[in-house]
Amino acid sequence: MIASVPDPKPSRWGTSFWLRMPAAAGTADRAADRPLSPRVSLFLTILFAAAFATCIYGRWLGYDNVPVTPAQDLAKHVAMALNFAAAVADGQPWPRLQLNHPQVPDIPLFQYYGFMTGFAAFPFLKLGLSGIQAVVTSLIFLRFAGLLALYAAGRRLGLSQPAAWLAIALFALEPYLLSTLYGRVAVPEFHAQSELPFILWGYALLATGRGRTGFVVVTAVFVCLAFTHNIFFLYGAAFFILLVASSALPLRFRFFGALALGAAVMISAPQWLPALLSSSELNIDFFLKNPHYNGYLTDGSGLFGFYRPLGEHGDDVRYYFTYSWWTLPGLAALVLVSARRRQCYPISLVALLALLLSLGWFDIWSLLPRFTWALQFPYRLIPFVALAGALGSAALLDRFFRPPTLLLFGVIASFTVWPILSMPPFDRQLTISDKDLEREYASSDYVAVGQYGTNQASRIVASDLWLKDDNLLYGDKQGRITVLLRCRSIFPDHPVVLTLVSTDGKAQEVSNSVVVPPGAELRTFTLATNRVVRTARIRPSEYLVPAVVDRNPFGDRRRLFAYVESLIVNDRPIVGIAKARLVARSGLKRQFQTQPAGSIPAGTAHTPAPVGLPTAYTPLLRAWQNGRDLPVSAAADGTSIVRAVPGVPIETEYQLPLPAWILFFLGVALFAVGLRLTCSTRGGPLITTAGCPLGSS
């Protein structure tokens, strides 16, 4: 059984009253020094974390307008925050729909992405800050909170206060974390990185006998991650599971951790379950590419030398997908010299596994379920390793050196990342108002378009997985290439004709056609070719239909990927589609009016016909007319089509699936049970009928 950590005597460097953690081993000789009071200690810690976060990221507050950044990511993320505020003002109790896209209104953006980006910036927007200032203020605030959580974890795991401050600095100075803002300017990813230290704090609480508080922290951080960035949510869950499984925690504390993670997954179901259920309807195939083949993006040179950017030209010069030089000593120190080695060695073990996985040294993804391919880029494991490296490096210096040396180490670390900190600011700015920004840069990434195209032409080209130079696609022994794709007619009574065109090894054009029956969905398409198919290199666009070639030149079971970039889809033209117009909206409900009855040809007034609705298609969209449900399909431009009686109002509503709400309430119940079970973790009975305030554990 893990006994609760006793309240220590304050050291020279003070002890925060809310952490109640003893000073690190090796500081007993300082006990005669005059200690700081707990309140002063806490104040200095808050001041240090706030000052450090503001100094590193505060220069972004100097922008009056949104700067021009790589891929215009910052403009898109500021637009997300502005559209989130617009959705709240429009009466959406749970913001799901982005209203202001210029071509496709009501895109269900916030069911996939950007919820926390808008939620964190919303209070600052209400205070009157501009979009860019509200977003930057929110990311500084969240990073400040994350640094405090890392300090709390360090103190729980035996660091002195100066060493915990150093851990804060080292984590914030990690090259990849700096590059996330200074280079890529990825706000949702930056928010997720700020939340990761809470995972470590939750584990540290469980590992030191604070079951109830640890349970609350773990549940809260994974709920937040689910609403912030689904990839970091999945990576974080795997990190925490391995951490608890490899630790020496008693069974009941492992149970508390599992209970907390399970409750968080269920509570956040209204966020991730709709996205999962509708992911097959998007023009993005999240499961297309094995993340192992993106491992080359992670640069391991920073472990032993100077940091270098991803490339020498263009935007790549701002991307540092590398580790810090204190990472490996830190991982070793957690095992060898940490004051709480029993609790710290699992952190080092799991971090080492994450490091090897991020470098692409072995392919674990082929052994995992296909949905894990949605994790995309292994370099997103760097922040998890950075947490362990910062904690261990601080523990190493805390063991052998006095505080002035810790300060010197922090200065040296700052100097080595100076090329990143000193990168010139983005000098060009968008001179448009927030109102124009939220419309012109509204996200269109989650529109169901591309797989329902009409009269669109594509070409099959090899991806960069195996054959970068000559772009070859190999067929099977019979000279055939099998392509997996999705395509179906938007109308159940109209077939679709597909023609796949390519060139063979002699530069002769090869084509093959297939007819998709009405209402059917095509999954495979075989093109008879010569042994080798050569194509010209074409940069894939965002509207590609994914394709997979069954065999590759290496003869094993791994799949060589291809893209269908020129798929010719000949859909029979539909004559006389009625266009509906929006007449009223409230929250997630809409009311549309089709053409007036007087303009409908005689004899067709009560005949259902295709009606186009100016609202984005999503499988969660329910439509009805006179109380009768109407099937909803996706049009070629991503809007919705129903078969309805012209002249009669049509009503729609975005509805979360019932299983999401069932899981949500089950998660709340599970959280309440967990609070009760963790009520007493000081050595008394596990379940007690006596009251137990949160602070007691």
PDB file of N, CA and C in Angstrom, residues 406-457:
ATOM      1  N   LEU A 406      22.049  25.370 -11.407  1.00  0.00           N
ATOM      2  CA  LEU A 406      20.791  25.153 -12.115  1.00  0.00           C
ATOM      3  C   LEU A 406      20.438  26.365 -12.963  1.00  0.00           C
ATOM      4  N   LEU A 407      20.683  27.545 -12.412  1.00  0.00           N
ATOM      5  CA  LEU A 407      20.427  28.768 -13.166  1.00  0.00           C
ATOM      6  C   LEU A 407      21.335  28.846 -14.395  1.00  0.00           C
ATOM      7  N   LEU A 408      22.604  28.493 -14.222  1.00  0.00           N
ATOM      8  CA  LEU A 408      23.541  28.513 -15.339  1.00  0.00           C
ATOM      9  C   LEU A 408      23.110  27.532 -16.420  1.00  0.00           C
ATOM     10  N   PHE A 409      22.650  26.357 -16.025  1.00  0.00           N
ATOM     11  CA  PHE A 409      22.194  25.370 -16.997  1.00  0.00           C
ATOM     12  C   PHE A 409      21.010  25.909 -17.791  1.00  0.00           C
ATOM     13  N   GLY A 410      20.091  26.572 -17.111  1.00  0.00           N
ATOM     14  CA  GLY A 410      18.954  27.166 -17.804  1.00  0.00           C
ATOM     15  C   GLY A 410      19.383  28.216 -18.812  1.00  0.00           C
ATOM     16  N   VAL A 411      20.400  29.016 -18.469  1.00  0.00           N
ATOM     17  CA  VAL A 411      20.911  30.032 -19.392  1.00  0.00           C
ATOM     18  C   VAL A 411      21.534  29.376 -20.618  1.00  0.00           C
ATOM     19  N   ILE A 412      22.298  28.297 -20.400  1.00  0.00           N
ATOM     20  CA  ILE A 412      22.914  27.580 -21.523  1.00  0.00           C
ATOM     21  C   ILE A 412      21.837  26.988 -22.425  1.00  0.00           C
ATOM     22  N   ALA A 413      20.801  26.400 -21.828  1.00  0.00           N
ATOM     23  CA  ALA A 413      19.714  25.832 -22.623  1.00  0.00           C
ATOM     24  C   ALA A 413      19.036  26.907 -23.463  1.00  0.00           C
ATOM     25  N   SER A 414      18.839  28.098 -22.881  1.00  0.00           N
ATOM     26  CA  SER A 414      18.234  29.200 -23.621  1.00  0.00           C
ATOM     27  C   SER A 414      19.119  29.631 -24.785  1.00  0.00           C
ATOM     28  N   PHE A 415      20.426  29.628 -24.558  1.00  0.00           N
ATOM     29  CA  PHE A 415      21.356  30.047 -25.609  1.00  0.00           C
ATOM     30  C   PHE A 415      21.315  29.080 -26.791  1.00  0.00           C
ATOM     31  N   THR A 416      21.182  27.768 -26.526  1.00  0.00           N
ATOM     32  CA  THR A 416      21.212  26.794 -27.623  1.00  0.00           C
ATOM     33  C   THR A 416      19.954  26.855 -28.484  1.00  0.00           C
ATOM     34  N   VAL A 417      18.836  27.344 -27.937  1.00  0.00           N
ATOM     35  CA  VAL A 417      17.623  27.475 -28.749  1.00  0.00           C
ATOM     36  C   VAL A 417      17.443  28.907 -29.259  1.00  0.00           C
ATOM     37  N   TRP A 418      18.486  29.724 -29.097  1.00  0.00           N
ATOM     38  CA  TRP A 418      18.362  31.113 -29.536  1.00  0.00           C
ATOM     39  C   TRP A 418      18.060  31.241 -31.028  1.00  0.00           C
ATOM     40  N   PRO A 419      18.594  30.375 -31.912  1.00  0.00           N
ATOM     41  CA  PRO A 419      18.209  30.481 -33.327  1.00  0.00           C
ATOM     42  C   PRO A 419      16.702  30.385 -33.555  1.00  0.00           C
ATOM     43  N   ILE A 420      16.004  29.646 -32.688  1.00  0.00           N
ATOM     44  CA  ILE A 420      14.548  29.555 -32.828  1.00  0.00           C
ATOM     45  C   ILE A 420      13.886  30.787 -32.221  1.00  0.00           C
ATOM     46  N   LEU A 421      14.332  31.162 -31.017  1.00  0.00           N
ATOM     47  CA  LEU A 421      13.727  32.319 -30.351  1.00  0.00           C
ATOM     48  C   LEU A 421      13.954  33.612 -31.135  1.00  0.00           C
ATOM     49  N   SER A 422      15.072  33.673 -31.860  1.00  0.00           N
ATOM     50  CA  SER A 422      15.412  34.899 -32.578  1.00  0.00           C
ATOM     51  C   SER A 422      14.944  34.892 -34.023  1.00  0.00           C
ATOM     52  N   MET A 423      14.146  33.895 -34.415  1.00  0.00           N
ATOM     53  CA  MET A 423      13.638  33.894 -35.781  1.00  0.00           C
ATOM     54  C   MET A 423      12.880  35.192 -36.040  1.00  0.00           C
ATOM     55  N   PRO A 424      13.084  35.814 -37.185  1.00  0.00           N
ATOM     56  CA  PRO A 424      12.397  37.090 -37.445  1.00  0.00           C
ATOM     57  C   PRO A 424      10.896  36.907 -37.433  1.00  0.00           C
ATOM     58  N   PRO A 425      10.179  37.889 -36.940  1.00  0.00           N
ATOM     59  CA  PRO A 425       8.717  37.777 -36.928  1.00  0.00           C
ATOM     60  C   PRO A 425       8.163  37.772 -38.348  1.00  0.00           C
ATOM     61  N   PHE A 426       6.967  37.300 -38.468  1.00  0.00           N
ATOM     62  CA  PHE A 426       6.291  37.346 -39.766  1.00  0.00           C
ATOM     63  C   PHE A 426       5.952  38.805 -40.066  1.00  0.00           C
ATOM     64  N   ASP A 427       6.580  39.343 -41.112  1.00  0.00           N
ATOM     65  CA  ASP A 427       6.491  40.778 -41.337  1.00  0.00           C
ATOM     66  C   ASP A 427       5.232  41.196 -42.082  1.00  0.00           C
ATOM     67  N   ARG A 428       4.637  40.295 -42.846  1.00  0.00           N
ATOM     68  CA  ARG A 428       3.413  40.647 -43.579  1.00  0.00           C
ATOM     69  C   ARG A 428       2.193  40.349 -42.717  1.00  0.00           C
ATOM     70  N   GLN A 429       1.218  41.244 -42.758  1.00  0.00           N
ATOM     71  CA  GLN A 429      -0.004  41.068 -41.984  1.00  0.00           C
ATOM     72  C   GLN A 429      -1.218  41.199 -42.888  1.00  0.00           C
ATOM     73  N   LEU A 430      -2.268  40.491 -42.504  1.00  0.00           N
ATOM     74  CA  LEU A 430      -3.527  40.564 -43.245  1.00  0.00           C
ATOM     75  C   LEU A 430      -4.290  41.811 -42.804  1.00  0.00           C
ATOM     76  N   THR A 431      -4.535  42.691 -43.712  1.00  0.00           N
ATOM     77  CA  THR A 431      -5.213  43.956 -43.370  1.00  0.00           C
ATOM     78  C   THR A 431      -6.709  43.824 -43.615  1.00  0.00           C
ATOM     79  N   ILE A 432      -7.316  42.898 -42.897  1.00  0.00           N
ATOM     80  CA  ILE A 432      -8.759  42.734 -42.981  1.00  0.00           C
ATOM     81  C   ILE A 432      -9.317  42.691 -41.568  1.00  0.00           C
ATOM     82  N   SER A 433     -10.570  43.004 -41.433  1.00  0.00           N
ATOM     83  CA  SER A 433     -11.211  43.026 -40.125  1.00  0.00           C
ATOM     84  C   SER A 433     -11.501  41.609 -39.652  1.00  0.00           C
ATOM     85  N   ASP A 434     -11.800  41.493 -38.356  1.00  0.00           N
ATOM     86  CA  ASP A 434     -12.144  40.181 -37.807  1.00  0.00           C
ATOM     87  C   ASP A 434     -13.383  39.606 -38.479  1.00  0.00           C
ATOM     88  N   LYS A 435     -14.324  40.463 -38.836  1.00  0.00           N
ATOM     89  CA  LYS A 435     -15.554  39.985 -39.471  1.00  0.00           C
ATOM     90  C   LYS A 435     -15.252  39.359 -40.821  1.00  0.00           C
ATOM     91  N   ASP A 436     -14.355  39.989 -41.586  1.00  0.00           N
ATOM     92  CA  ASP A 436     -13.963  39.407 -42.872  1.00  0.00           C
ATOM     93  C   ASP A 436     -13.093  38.174 -42.668  1.00  0.00           C
ATOM     94  N   LEU A 437     -12.257  38.186 -41.621  1.00  0.00           N
ATOM     95  CA  LEU A 437     -11.363  37.068 -41.365  1.00  0.00           C
ATOM     96  C   LEU A 437     -12.141  35.796 -41.058  1.00  0.00           C
ATOM     97  N   GLU A 438     -13.153  35.895 -40.226  1.00  0.00           N
ATOM     98  CA  GLU A 438     -13.894  34.697 -39.836  1.00  0.00           C
ATOM     99  C   GLU A 438     -14.650  34.101 -41.002  1.00  0.00           C
ATOM    100  N   ARG A 439     -14.852  34.879 -42.047  1.00  0.00           N
ATOM    101  CA  ARG A 439     -15.533  34.362 -43.234  1.00  0.00           C
ATOM    102  C   ARG A 439     -14.535  33.881 -44.285  1.00  0.00           C
ATOM    103  N   GLU A 440     -13.546  34.704 -44.592  1.00  0.00           N
ATOM    104  CA  GLU A 440     -12.630  34.384 -45.681  1.00  0.00           C
ATOM    105  C   GLU A 440     -11.679  33.236 -45.325  1.00  0.00           C
ATOM    106  N   TYR A 441     -11.377  33.063 -44.041  1.00  0.00           N
ATOM    107  CA  TYR A 441     -10.452  32.012 -43.631  1.00  0.00           C
ATOM    108  C   TYR A 441     -11.157  30.922 -42.831  1.00  0.00           C
ATOM    109  N   ALA A 442     -12.460  30.831 -42.972  1.00  0.00           N
ATOM    110  CA  ALA A 442     -13.202  29.753 -42.330  1.00  0.00           C
ATOM    111  C   ALA A 442     -12.748  28.414 -42.909  1.00  0.00           C
ATOM    112  N   SER A 443     -12.660  27.416 -42.061  1.00  0.00           N
ATOM    113  CA  SER A 443     -12.112  26.120 -42.466  1.00  0.00           C
ATOM    114  C   SER A 443     -13.082  25.372 -43.371  1.00  0.00           C
ATOM    115  N   SER A 444     -12.542  24.785 -44.441  1.00  0.00           N
ATOM    116  CA  SER A 444     -13.316  23.913 -45.322  1.00  0.00           C
ATOM    117  C   SER A 444     -12.754  22.502 -45.330  1.00  0.00           C
ATOM    118  N   ASP A 445     -11.920  22.179 -44.325  1.00  0.00           N
ATOM    119  CA  ASP A 445     -11.252  20.876 -44.298  1.00  0.00           C
ATOM    120  C   ASP A 445     -12.204  19.720 -44.019  1.00  0.00           C
ATOM    121  N   TYR A 446     -13.348  20.005 -43.443  1.00  0.00           N
ATOM    122  CA  TYR A 446     -14.244  18.926 -43.021  1.00  0.00           C
ATOM    123  C   TYR A 446     -15.570  18.997 -43.772  1.00  0.00           C
ATOM    124  N   VAL A 447     -15.460  19.121 -45.081  1.00  0.00           N
ATOM    125  CA  VAL A 447     -16.632  19.116 -45.954  1.00  0.00           C
ATOM    126  C   VAL A 447     -16.673  17.787 -46.679  1.00  0.00           C
ATOM    127  N   ALA A 448     -17.850  17.203 -46.782  1.00  0.00           N
ATOM    128  CA  ALA A 448     -18.012  15.923 -47.470  1.00  0.00           C
ATOM    129  C   ALA A 448     -18.073  16.182 -48.969  1.00  0.00           C
ATOM    130  N   VAL A 449     -16.927  16.315 -49.591  1.00  0.00           N
ATOM    131  CA  VAL A 449     -16.871  16.565 -51.030  1.00  0.00           C
ATOM    132  C   VAL A 449     -15.633  15.872 -51.571  1.00  0.00           C
ATOM    133  N   GLY A 450     -15.668  15.481 -52.832  1.00  0.00           N
ATOM    134  CA  GLY A 450     -14.530  14.799 -53.432  1.00  0.00           C
ATOM    135  C   GLY A 450     -14.883  13.375 -53.803  1.00  0.00           C
ATOM    136  N   GLN A 451     -15.461  12.637 -52.877  1.00  0.00           N
ATOM    137  CA  GLN A 451     -15.857  11.277 -53.182  1.00  0.00           C
ATOM    138  C   GLN A 451     -17.221  11.229 -53.850  1.00  0.00           C
ATOM    139  N   TYR A 452     -17.889  12.363 -53.958  1.00  0.00           N
ATOM    140  CA  TYR A 452     -19.185  12.427 -54.624  1.00  0.00           C
ATOM    141  C   TYR A 452     -19.106  13.294 -55.882  1.00  0.00           C
ATOM    142  N   GLY A 453     -17.923  13.425 -56.450  1.00  0.00           N
ATOM    143  CA  GLY A 453     -17.726  14.374 -57.536  1.00  0.00           C
ATOM    144  C   GLY A 453     -18.502  14.012 -58.785  1.00  0.00           C
ATOM    145  N   THR A 454     -18.837  15.009 -59.556  1.00  0.00           N
ATOM    146  CA  THR A 454     -19.478  14.803 -60.849  1.00  0.00           C
ATOM    147  C   THR A 454     -18.588  15.414 -61.913  1.00  0.00           C
ATOM    148  N   ASN A 455     -18.320  14.640 -62.955  1.00  0.00           N
ATOM    149  CA  ASN A 455     -17.497  15.096 -64.077  1.00  0.00           C
ATOM    150  C   ASN A 455     -16.147  15.635 -63.612  1.00  0.00           C
ATOM    151  N   GLN A 456     -15.533  14.965 -62.655  1.00  0.00           N
ATOM    152  CA  GLN A 456     -14.205  15.356 -62.189  1.00  0.00           C
ATOM    153  C   GLN A 456     -13.173  14.382 -62.750  1.00  0.00           C
ATOM    154  N   ALA A 457     -12.047  14.899 -63.165  1.00  0.00           N
ATOM    155  CA  ALA A 457     -11.016  14.059 -63.776  1.00  0.00           C
ATOM    156  C   ALA A 457      -9.844  13.881 -62.834  1.00  0.00           C
TER     157      ALA A 457
END
